[in-house]
Coordinates of C-alpha atoms (C1' of nucleotides) in Angstrom, one line a residue:
Chain C
X193 CA 107.9 75.2 67.5
X194 CA 105.2 76.5 65.2
X195 CA 106.1 78.9 62.5
X196 CA 105.1 82.5 63.0
X197 CA 101.7 82.2 61.6
X198 CA 98.5 83.2 63.4
X199 CA 98.3 81.0 66.5
X200 CA 96.0 78.0 66.2
X201 CA 93.2 77.3 68.6
X202 CA 95.3 74.7 70.3
X203 CA 98.2 77.0 70.6
X204 CA 96.1 79.7 72.2
X205 CA 94.6 77.3 74.7
X206 CA 97.9 75.6 75.6
X207 CA 99.8 78.8 76.0
X208 CA 97.2 80.1 78.4
X209 CA 97.1 76.8 80.3
X210 CA 100.9 76.9 80.6
X211 CA 101.0 80.4 81.9
X212 CA 98.3 79.7 84.4
X213 CA 100.2 76.7 85.7
X214 CA 103.5 78.6 85.7
X215 CA 101.9 81.4 87.7
X216 CA 100.9 78.8 90.3
X217 CA 104.4 77.2 90.5
X218 CA 106.6 80.3 90.1
X219 CA 104.6 82.3 92.7
X220 CA 104.8 79.5 95.2
X221 CA 108.5 78.5 94.8
X222 CA 110.3 81.3 92.9
X223 CA 112.1 80.9 89.7
X224 CA 114.9 78.6 90.9
X225 CA 112.6 76.7 93.1
X226 CA 110.1 75.9 90.3
X227 CA 110.8 73.0 88.0
X228 CA 109.7 72.5 84.4
X229 CA 108.3 69.1 85.3
X230 CA 106.2 70.7 88.0
X231 CA 104.8 73.3 85.6
X232 CA 104.1 70.7 83.0
X233 CA 102.3 68.5 85.5
X234 CA 100.2 71.4 86.7
X235 CA 99.3 72.2 83.1
X236 CA 98.5 68.6 82.3
X237 CA 101.1 68.4 79.6
X238 CA 104.3 66.4 79.1
X239 CA 107.5 68.3 79.6
X240 CA 108.6 68.1 75.9
X241 CA 105.1 69.2 74.9
X242 CA 105.4 72.2 77.2
X243 CA 108.8 73.0 75.7
X244 CA 107.2 72.9 72.3
X245 CA 105.2 76.0 73.3
X246 CA 108.0 77.9 75.1
X247 CA 111.6 77.4 74.3
X248 CA 112.8 77.4 77.9
X249 CA 111.8 77.8 81.6
X250 CA 113.3 81.3 81.4
X251 CA 111.0 82.1 78.5
X252 CA 107.9 81.1 80.4
X253 CA 108.9 83.2 83.4
X254 CA 109.7 86.2 81.2
X255 CA 106.4 85.9 79.3
X256 CA 104.5 85.7 82.6
X257 CA 106.2 88.7 84.2
X258 CA 106.0 91.0 81.2
X259 CA 102.4 90.0 80.6
X260 CA 101.4 90.8 84.2
X261 CA 103.4 93.9 84.7
X262 CA 100.8 96.0 82.9
X263 CA 98.0 94.5 85.0
X264 CA 100.0 95.1 88.1
X265 CA 100.5 98.8 87.4
X266 CA 97.1 99.5 86.0
X267 CA 95.7 100.9 89.3
X268 CA 98.5 103.4 89.6
X269 CA 98.1 104.3 86.0
X270 CA 94.4 105.1 86.7
X271 CA 95.3 107.8 89.3
X272 CA 93.7 110.8 87.8
X273 CA 94.9 114.3 88.3
X274 CA 91.5 115.8 87.7
X275 CA 89.7 113.8 90.4
X276 CA 89.4 114.7 94.1
X277 CA 93.0 114.2 95.5
X278 CA 92.1 112.3 98.6
X279 CA 89.4 110.2 96.9
X280 CA 91.7 109.3 94.1
X281 CA 94.4 108.2 96.4
X282 CA 92.0 106.2 98.6
X283 CA 90.5 104.6 95.5
X284 CA 94.0 103.6 94.4
X285 CA 94.7 102.0 97.8
X286 CA 91.4 100.1 97.8
X287 CA 92.1 98.8 94.3
X288 CA 95.5 97.7 95.4
X289 CA 94.0 95.9 98.4
X290 CA 91.5 94.2 96.2
X291 CA 94.4 93.0 94.0
X292 CA 96.2 91.6 97.1
X293 CA 93.0 89.7 97.9
X294 CA 92.1 88.6 94.4
X295 CA 95.5 88.2 92.7
X296 CA 97.8 87.0 95.5
X297 CA 99.8 84.8 93.2
X298 CA 100.6 87.7 90.9
X299 CA 101.8 89.7 93.9
X300 CA 104.0 86.9 95.2
X301 CA 105.4 86.3 91.7
X302 CA 106.7 89.9 91.8
X303 CA 107.7 89.7 95.4
X304 CA 109.8 86.6 94.8
X305 CA 111.5 88.4 91.9
X306 CA 112.1 91.6 93.8
X307 CA 113.4 90.1 97.0
X308 CA 116.0 88.3 95.1
X309 CA 117.3 91.4 93.5
X310 CA 115.0 91.4 90.4
X311 CA 117.6 89.8 88.2
X312 CA 115.0 89.4 85.4
X313 CA 113.1 92.6 85.5
X314 CA 115.6 95.1 86.7
X315 CA 115.4 97.0 83.4
X316 CA 111.6 97.3 83.6
X317 CA 111.9 98.8 87.1
X318 CA 114.3 101.6 86.2
X319 CA 112.5 102.4 83.0
X320 CA 108.8 101.7 82.8
X321 CA 108.1 101.6 86.5
X322 CA 110.3 104.6 87.3
X323 CA 108.6 106.6 84.6
X324 CA 105.2 105.8 85.8
X325 CA 106.0 106.6 89.4
X326 CA 107.7 109.9 88.5
X327 CA 104.6 110.9 86.5
X328 CA 102.3 110.1 89.4
X329 CA 104.4 111.6 92.2
X330 CA 104.5 114.8 90.1
X331 CA 100.7 114.8 90.4
X332 CA 100.9 114.2 94.1
X333 CA 103.4 117.0 94.5
X334 CA 101.1 119.4 92.6
X335 CA 98.2 118.4 94.9
X336 CA 100.5 119.2 97.8
X337 CA 101.5 122.5 96.3
X338 CA 97.8 123.4 96.0
X339 CA 97.4 122.4 99.6
X340 CA 94.7 119.9 98.7
X341 CA 96.5 117.1 100.6
X342 CA 99.1 117.3 103.4
X343 CA 102.7 117.5 102.3
X344 CA 104.6 114.3 102.7
X345 CA 107.5 112.7 100.8
X346 CA 105.7 111.6 97.6
X347 CA 107.9 108.6 96.8
X348 CA 107.7 107.3 100.4
X349 CA 103.9 107.7 100.2
X350 CA 103.8 105.4 97.1
X351 CA 106.2 103.0 98.8
X352 CA 104.0 102.9 101.9
X353 CA 100.9 102.1 99.8
X354 CA 102.7 99.3 98.0
X355 CA 104.2 97.9 101.2
X356 CA 100.9 98.0 103.2
X357 CA 98.7 96.5 100.5
X358 CA 101.0 93.9 99.1
X359 CA 102.0 92.7 102.5
X360 CA 98.7 90.9 102.8
X361 CA 99.4 88.8 99.7
X362 CA 103.1 88.4 99.9
X363 CA 103.3 87.5 103.6
X364 CA 99.9 85.9 103.8
X365 CA 101.1 82.9 105.8
X366 CA 102.3 85.2 108.5
X367 CA 99.2 87.3 108.5
X368 CA 97.1 84.2 108.8
X369 CA 99.2 82.6 111.4
X370 CA 98.6 85.6 113.6
X371 CA 95.0 86.4 112.8
X372 CA 93.9 82.8 113.0
X373 CA 90.3 82.6 111.8
X374 CA 89.8 86.3 111.2
X375 CA 89.8 87.3 107.5
X376 CA 92.6 89.8 106.9
X377 CA 90.5 91.6 104.3
X378 CA 87.8 92.3 106.8
X379 CA 89.8 94.8 108.9
X380 CA 92.4 95.9 106.4
X381 CA 90.3 98.2 104.2
X382 CA 89.1 100.3 107.1
X383 CA 92.5 100.4 108.7
X384 CA 94.3 101.6 105.6
X385 CA 91.6 104.1 104.8
X386 CA 91.8 105.6 108.3
X387 CA 95.5 105.7 108.1
X388 CA 95.8 107.6 104.8
X389 CA 92.8 109.8 105.6
X390 CA 94.6 111.0 108.7
X391 CA 97.9 111.3 107.0
X392 CA 96.7 113.2 104.0
X393 CA 93.9 115.4 105.2
X394 CA 95.6 118.8 105.1
Chain E
X200 CA 131.3 65.5 112.8
X201 CA 133.0 66.2 116.1
X202 CA 131.7 64.6 119.3
X203 CA 129.6 66.6 121.6
X204 CA 132.4 68.1 123.6
X205 CA 133.0 71.7 124.1
X206 CA 133.5 73.3 120.6
X207 CA 137.2 73.9 119.7
X208 CA 138.5 77.2 118.6
X209 CA 138.4 76.1 114.9
X210 CA 134.8 74.8 115.2
X211 CA 133.7 78.1 116.7
X212 CA 135.3 80.1 113.9
X213 CA 134.2 77.9 111.1
X214 CA 130.6 77.6 112.2
X215 CA 130.4 81.4 112.4
X216 CA 132.1 81.8 109.0
X217 CA 129.6 79.3 107.5
X218 CA 126.6 81.0 109.0
X219 CA 127.7 84.4 107.7
X220 CA 128.3 83.0 104.2
X221 CA 125.0 81.2 104.3
X222 CA 123.2 84.4 105.3
X223 CA 124.6 86.1 102.2
X224 CA 123.6 83.3 99.9
X225 CA 120.3 82.3 101.3
X226 CA 119.1 85.9 101.6
X227 CA 120.0 86.6 98.0
X228 CA 118.7 83.4 96.4
X229 CA 116.3 81.7 98.8
X230 CA 116.7 78.2 100.1
X231 CA 116.2 76.4 96.8
X232 CA 118.1 78.9 94.8
X233 CA 121.2 78.6 97.1
X234 CA 123.7 75.8 96.5
X235 CA 126.0 74.2 99.0
X236 CA 128.9 74.9 96.7
X237 CA 128.1 78.6 96.7
X238 CA 127.9 78.8 100.4
X239 CA 131.2 76.8 100.7
X240 CA 132.9 79.1 98.2
X241 CA 131.6 82.2 100.1
X242 CA 132.9 80.7 103.3
X243 CA 136.3 79.8 101.8
X244 CA 135.8 76.1 102.6
X245 CA 135.5 73.0 100.5
X246 CA 132.0 71.5 100.3
X247 CA 132.9 68.3 102.2
X248 CA 134.5 70.5 104.8
X249 CA 131.4 72.6 105.2
X250 CA 129.3 69.5 105.5
X251 CA 131.6 68.4 108.3
X252 CA 130.3 71.3 110.4
X253 CA 126.6 71.1 109.4
X254 CA 125.0 67.8 108.4
X255 CA 123.0 69.3 105.5
X256 CA 122.0 72.4 103.6
X257 CA 118.7 72.2 105.5
X258 CA 120.5 72.2 108.8
X259 CA 122.4 75.4 107.9
X260 CA 119.2 77.1 106.9
X261 CA 117.4 76.0 110.1
X262 CA 120.4 77.1 112.3
X263 CA 120.4 80.5 110.6
X264 CA 116.7 81.1 110.9
X265 CA 116.2 80.0 114.5
X266 CA 119.4 81.9 115.5
X267 CA 118.1 85.1 113.9
X268 CA 114.4 84.9 114.9
X269 CA 115.2 86.1 118.3
X270 CA 117.2 89.0 117.0
X271 CA 114.5 89.8 114.6
X272 CA 111.7 90.0 117.2
X273 CA 113.8 91.8 119.9
X274 CA 112.4 95.3 119.0
X275 CA 108.8 94.2 119.5
X276 CA 109.8 92.4 122.6
X277 CA 111.1 95.6 123.9
X278 CA 107.8 97.4 123.6
X279 CA 107.1 98.5 127.2
X280 CA 103.6 98.9 128.6
X281 CA 104.9 101.3 131.2
X282 CA 106.4 103.8 128.8
X283 CA 104.6 106.6 127.0
X284 CA 102.4 104.9 124.4
X285 CA 103.1 107.0 121.3
X286 CA 106.8 107.2 122.1
X287 CA 107.1 103.5 122.7
X288 CA 105.4 102.8 119.4
X289 CA 107.5 105.3 117.5
X290 CA 110.7 104.0 119.1
X291 CA 109.7 100.5 117.9
X292 CA 109.2 101.7 114.4
X293 CA 112.5 103.5 114.3
X294 CA 114.3 100.4 115.6
X295 CA 112.6 98.4 112.9
X296 CA 113.6 100.9 110.3
X297 CA 117.2 100.8 111.6
X298 CA 117.2 97.0 111.2
X299 CA 116.0 97.3 107.7
X300 CA 119.0 99.6 107.0
X301 CA 121.6 97.7 109.0
X302 CA 120.4 94.1 108.6
X303 CA 118.8 93.9 105.2
X304 CA 120.1 90.3 104.6
X305 CA 118.3 89.1 107.7
X306 CA 115.1 90.8 106.5
X307 CA 115.4 89.2 103.1
X308 CA 116.1 85.8 104.6
X309 CA 112.8 85.9 106.3
X310 CA 111.0 87.5 103.4
X311 CA 112.2 84.7 101.1
X312 CA 110.9 82.2 103.5
X313 CA 107.6 83.9 104.1
X314 CA 106.7 84.6 100.5
X315 CA 107.1 81.0 99.7
X316 CA 104.7 79.9 102.4
X317 CA 107.2 79.6 105.3
X318 CA 107.6 75.9 104.8
X319 CA 110.4 75.8 107.3
X320 CA 109.2 78.2 110.0
X321 CA 105.5 77.8 109.9
X322 CA 105.5 76.4 113.4
X323 CA 107.5 79.3 114.9
X324 CA 105.0 81.7 113.4
X325 CA 101.9 80.2 114.9
X326 CA 103.5 79.6 118.3
X327 CA 106.3 82.0 119.3
X328 CA 105.4 84.8 117.0
X329 CA 101.7 84.6 117.5
X330 CA 102.3 84.6 121.3
X331 CA 104.5 87.6 121.2
X332 CA 102.1 89.5 119.0
X333 CA 99.1 88.6 121.1
X334 CA 100.9 89.9 124.1
X335 CA 101.8 93.2 122.5
X336 CA 98.5 93.8 120.9
X337 CA 97.0 93.4 124.3
X338 CA 99.1 96.3 125.5
X339 CA 98.1 98.3 122.5
X340 CA 94.4 97.6 123.2
X341 CA 94.8 98.6 126.8
X342 CA 96.4 101.9 125.7
X343 CA 93.4 102.4 123.3
X344 CA 90.9 101.6 126.1
X345 CA 92.7 104.3 128.2
X346 CA 92.4 106.7 125.3
X347 CA 96.1 107.3 125.3
X348 CA 96.3 106.4 121.6
X349 CA 93.6 106.4 118.9
X350 CA 91.7 103.2 118.4
X351 CA 92.7 101.2 115.4
X352 CA 92.8 97.5 114.7
X353 CA 95.8 96.5 116.7
X354 CA 96.9 93.5 114.5
X355 CA 96.7 95.6 111.4
X356 CA 98.7 98.3 113.1
X357 CA 101.5 95.8 113.7
X358 CA 101.2 94.5 110.2
X359 CA 101.5 98.0 108.8
X360 CA 104.6 98.6 110.8
X361 CA 106.2 95.4 109.6
X362 CA 105.2 96.1 106.0
X363 CA 106.4 99.6 105.9
X364 CA 109.7 99.2 107.6
X365 CA 110.7 95.9 106.0
X366 CA 109.7 97.0 102.6
X367 CA 112.9 99.1 102.4
X368 CA 115.1 96.0 102.9
X369 CA 113.0 93.3 101.2
X370 CA 112.3 95.3 98.0
X371 CA 115.5 97.4 98.1
X372 CA 116.1 97.0 94.4
X373 CA 112.7 98.5 93.6
X374 CA 113.1 101.4 96.0
X375 CA 116.5 102.2 94.6
X376 CA 115.4 101.9 91.0
X377 CA 112.9 104.6 91.7
X378 CA 114.7 106.8 94.1
X379 CA 117.9 106.8 92.1
X380 CA 120.7 108.5 94.0
X381 CA 118.5 109.5 97.0
X382 CA 119.2 107.4 100.1
X383 CA 115.9 105.8 101.1
X384 CA 116.8 106.1 104.8
X385 CA 117.0 109.8 104.5
X386 CA 113.3 110.4 104.0
X387 CA 111.9 107.2 105.5
X388 CA 112.2 107.9 109.2
X389 CA 110.4 111.3 109.0
X390 CA 107.8 109.9 106.7
X391 CA 106.9 106.9 109.0
X392 CA 107.0 109.0 112.1
X393 CA 104.6 111.6 110.6
X394 CA 102.4 108.7 109.5
X395 CA 102.1 107.0 112.8
X396 CA 101.9 110.2 114.8
X397 CA 98.9 111.3 112.8
X398 CA 97.3 107.9 113.0
X399 CA 97.7 107.3 116.7
X400 CA 97.4 110.7 118.3
X401 CA 94.0 110.5 120.0
Chain A
dT170 C1' 90.1 60.7 51.8
dC171 C1' 94.6 62.3 51.6
dT172 C1' 98.2 65.2 52.6
dT173 C1' 100.8 68.4 55.2
dG174 C1' 101.8 70.9 58.9
dA175 C1' 100.8 71.0 63.9
dT176 C1' 101.1 68.5 68.1
dT177 C1' 102.6 65.0 71.3
dT178 C1' 105.6 61.7 73.4
dG179 C1' 109.1 58.2 75.1
dA180 C1' 113.8 57.8 75.3
dC181 C1' 117.7 60.1 76.0
dC182 C1' 121.6 63.4 77.4
dA183 C1' 124.7 66.7 79.9
dT184 C1' 125.0 69.1 83.8
dC185 C1' 124.1 70.4 88.4
dT186 C1' 123.5 69.3 93.1
dG187 C1' 123.3 67.4 97.8
dG188 C1' 125.7 64.3 100.1
dT189 C1' 129.4 60.3 101.2
dC190 C1' 133.8 58.3 102.2
dA191 C1' 138.3 56.9 102.9
dA192 C1' 142.6 58.7 103.1
dA193 C1' 145.5 62.5 104.3
dC194 C1' 146.8 66.2 107.1
dT195 C1' 147.0 69.2 111.4
dC196 C1' 146.9 70.3 116.0
dA197 C1' 147.1 70.1 121.0
dC198 C1' 148.9 67.9 124.6
dG199 C1' 151.2 64.3 127.5
Chain N
dC109 C1' 158.2 64.1 119.7
dG110 C1' 154.5 60.9 119.4
dT111 C1' 149.8 60.0 119.3
dG112 C1' 145.0 60.3 118.9
dA113 C1' 141.4 63.3 118.1
dG114 C1' 140.0 66.9 115.2
dT115 C1' 140.1 68.8 110.4
dT116 C1' 140.4 68.8 105.4
dT117 C1' 140.1 67.1 100.8
dG118 C1' 139.8 64.6 96.1
dA119 C1' 137.1 61.3 94.1
dC120 C1' 132.9 59.7 93.8
dC121 C1' 127.7 58.7 93.6
dA122 C1' 122.6 58.9 92.9
dG123 C1' 119.0 61.6 91.8
dA124 C1' 117.1 65.8 89.9
dT125 C1' 116.8 69.0 86.3
dG126 C1' 116.7 71.7 81.9
dG127 C1' 116.6 70.6 77.5
dT128 C1' 116.8 67.6 72.8
dC129 C1' 115.2 64.6 69.1
dA130 C1' 113.3 61.4 66.1
dA131 C1' 109.3 59.2 65.6
dA132 C1' 104.4 58.8 66.2
dT133 C1' 99.9 60.9 66.2
dC134 C1' 96.4 64.3 65.2
dA135 C1' 93.7 67.9 62.7
dA136 C1' 92.0 70.5 59.0
dG137 C1' 91.8 72.1 54.4
dA138 C1' 92.1 70.6 49.4

DNA sequence: TCTTGATTTGACCATCTGGTCAAACTCACG
DNA sequence: CGTGAGTTTGACCAGATGGTCAAATCAAGA
């Protein structure tokens, strides 16, 4: 374990390589299903070498999750009260859909954690996430009060957006098994746009 | 392992007890995260005793999944071409929502499997499930052709229903972290009904 | 070049885990 | 009540897994 100096070039590279490998493995097999050997192999390092950069499997997982939570919530963060309500919401949805397409591993990493009761990020959910969602639903509610979008339960509106968009990443096998050759991300954007336009147009 | 006679009273009871325990453990920790000892403890049996009734951990998991797949797909199966289109679809959605509320372990069992690439039920997805969905989307398409519901991509319509309804079971921790005391199943039925009524009314 | 800290590794360990087995026990029924 | 099949268990095993450690190797600044 290096002292707490500025990270060397090698440290920077190897930490990044490890996190990338860990993302692959954890997202595909969950925390318990992933093995340190697997991550090390994926990263092209020996196991002891990997454990030189992170003290434990748990530490890698935690570093990954906390590092990605910000990225994951950025689109919701960007929801802007001063924009046009419907366009803001639709833009949020499209951004989430793009993330499902471009960052499916990240989506599955969180899905794995959540479906098993979020043992490692429960705190972040009821603090950071709840705070962000409360903030944004307040905006939604104000828009509804001003009759700029139709009135619906704001929390369930957020849940529905998460569910719909992340479904394509989290349950990709199922979607592909049913769609066959058709690219899910061909029809999805139009479908969800139609859906939320109809739902929210006052 | 008993011979292939008719199952004794004890066999019947213990198999059921084991499957119930396995449902608890597998749905909470995934296949890899569950241990045979855990399932045995939950079932109130010793590990060798448990393995007397099922030859392996894998066998228990398979028995569970294949036994529950039918239950899981029953609501979609019940979608009836001869009923009123919108009411049929809304009834399907409400049934799915009830299953999320009443059978969350079953939902998470499948979610765990799917999010990790469905290594153990991939076949059933591309055969049984695909067949059922193809059948039912054909009905939806006919309804759309007859202009009895609005035209949307039928597969994405199905996906959206799955995503929305199962979200409440699969990601229950997250929903609860955000809703706090509020019961998710208080607001959800009205929300999803509104959503699909607006989407599908021609 | 030399030195010192950073990096890498082979060997190793304790624990966990899925699974086996022979022996013991229980139950239903003739 | 005796008997044979059905049931249960303690002891055990092999392989996997997370993690350690001392020794070897490397890299960069003096």
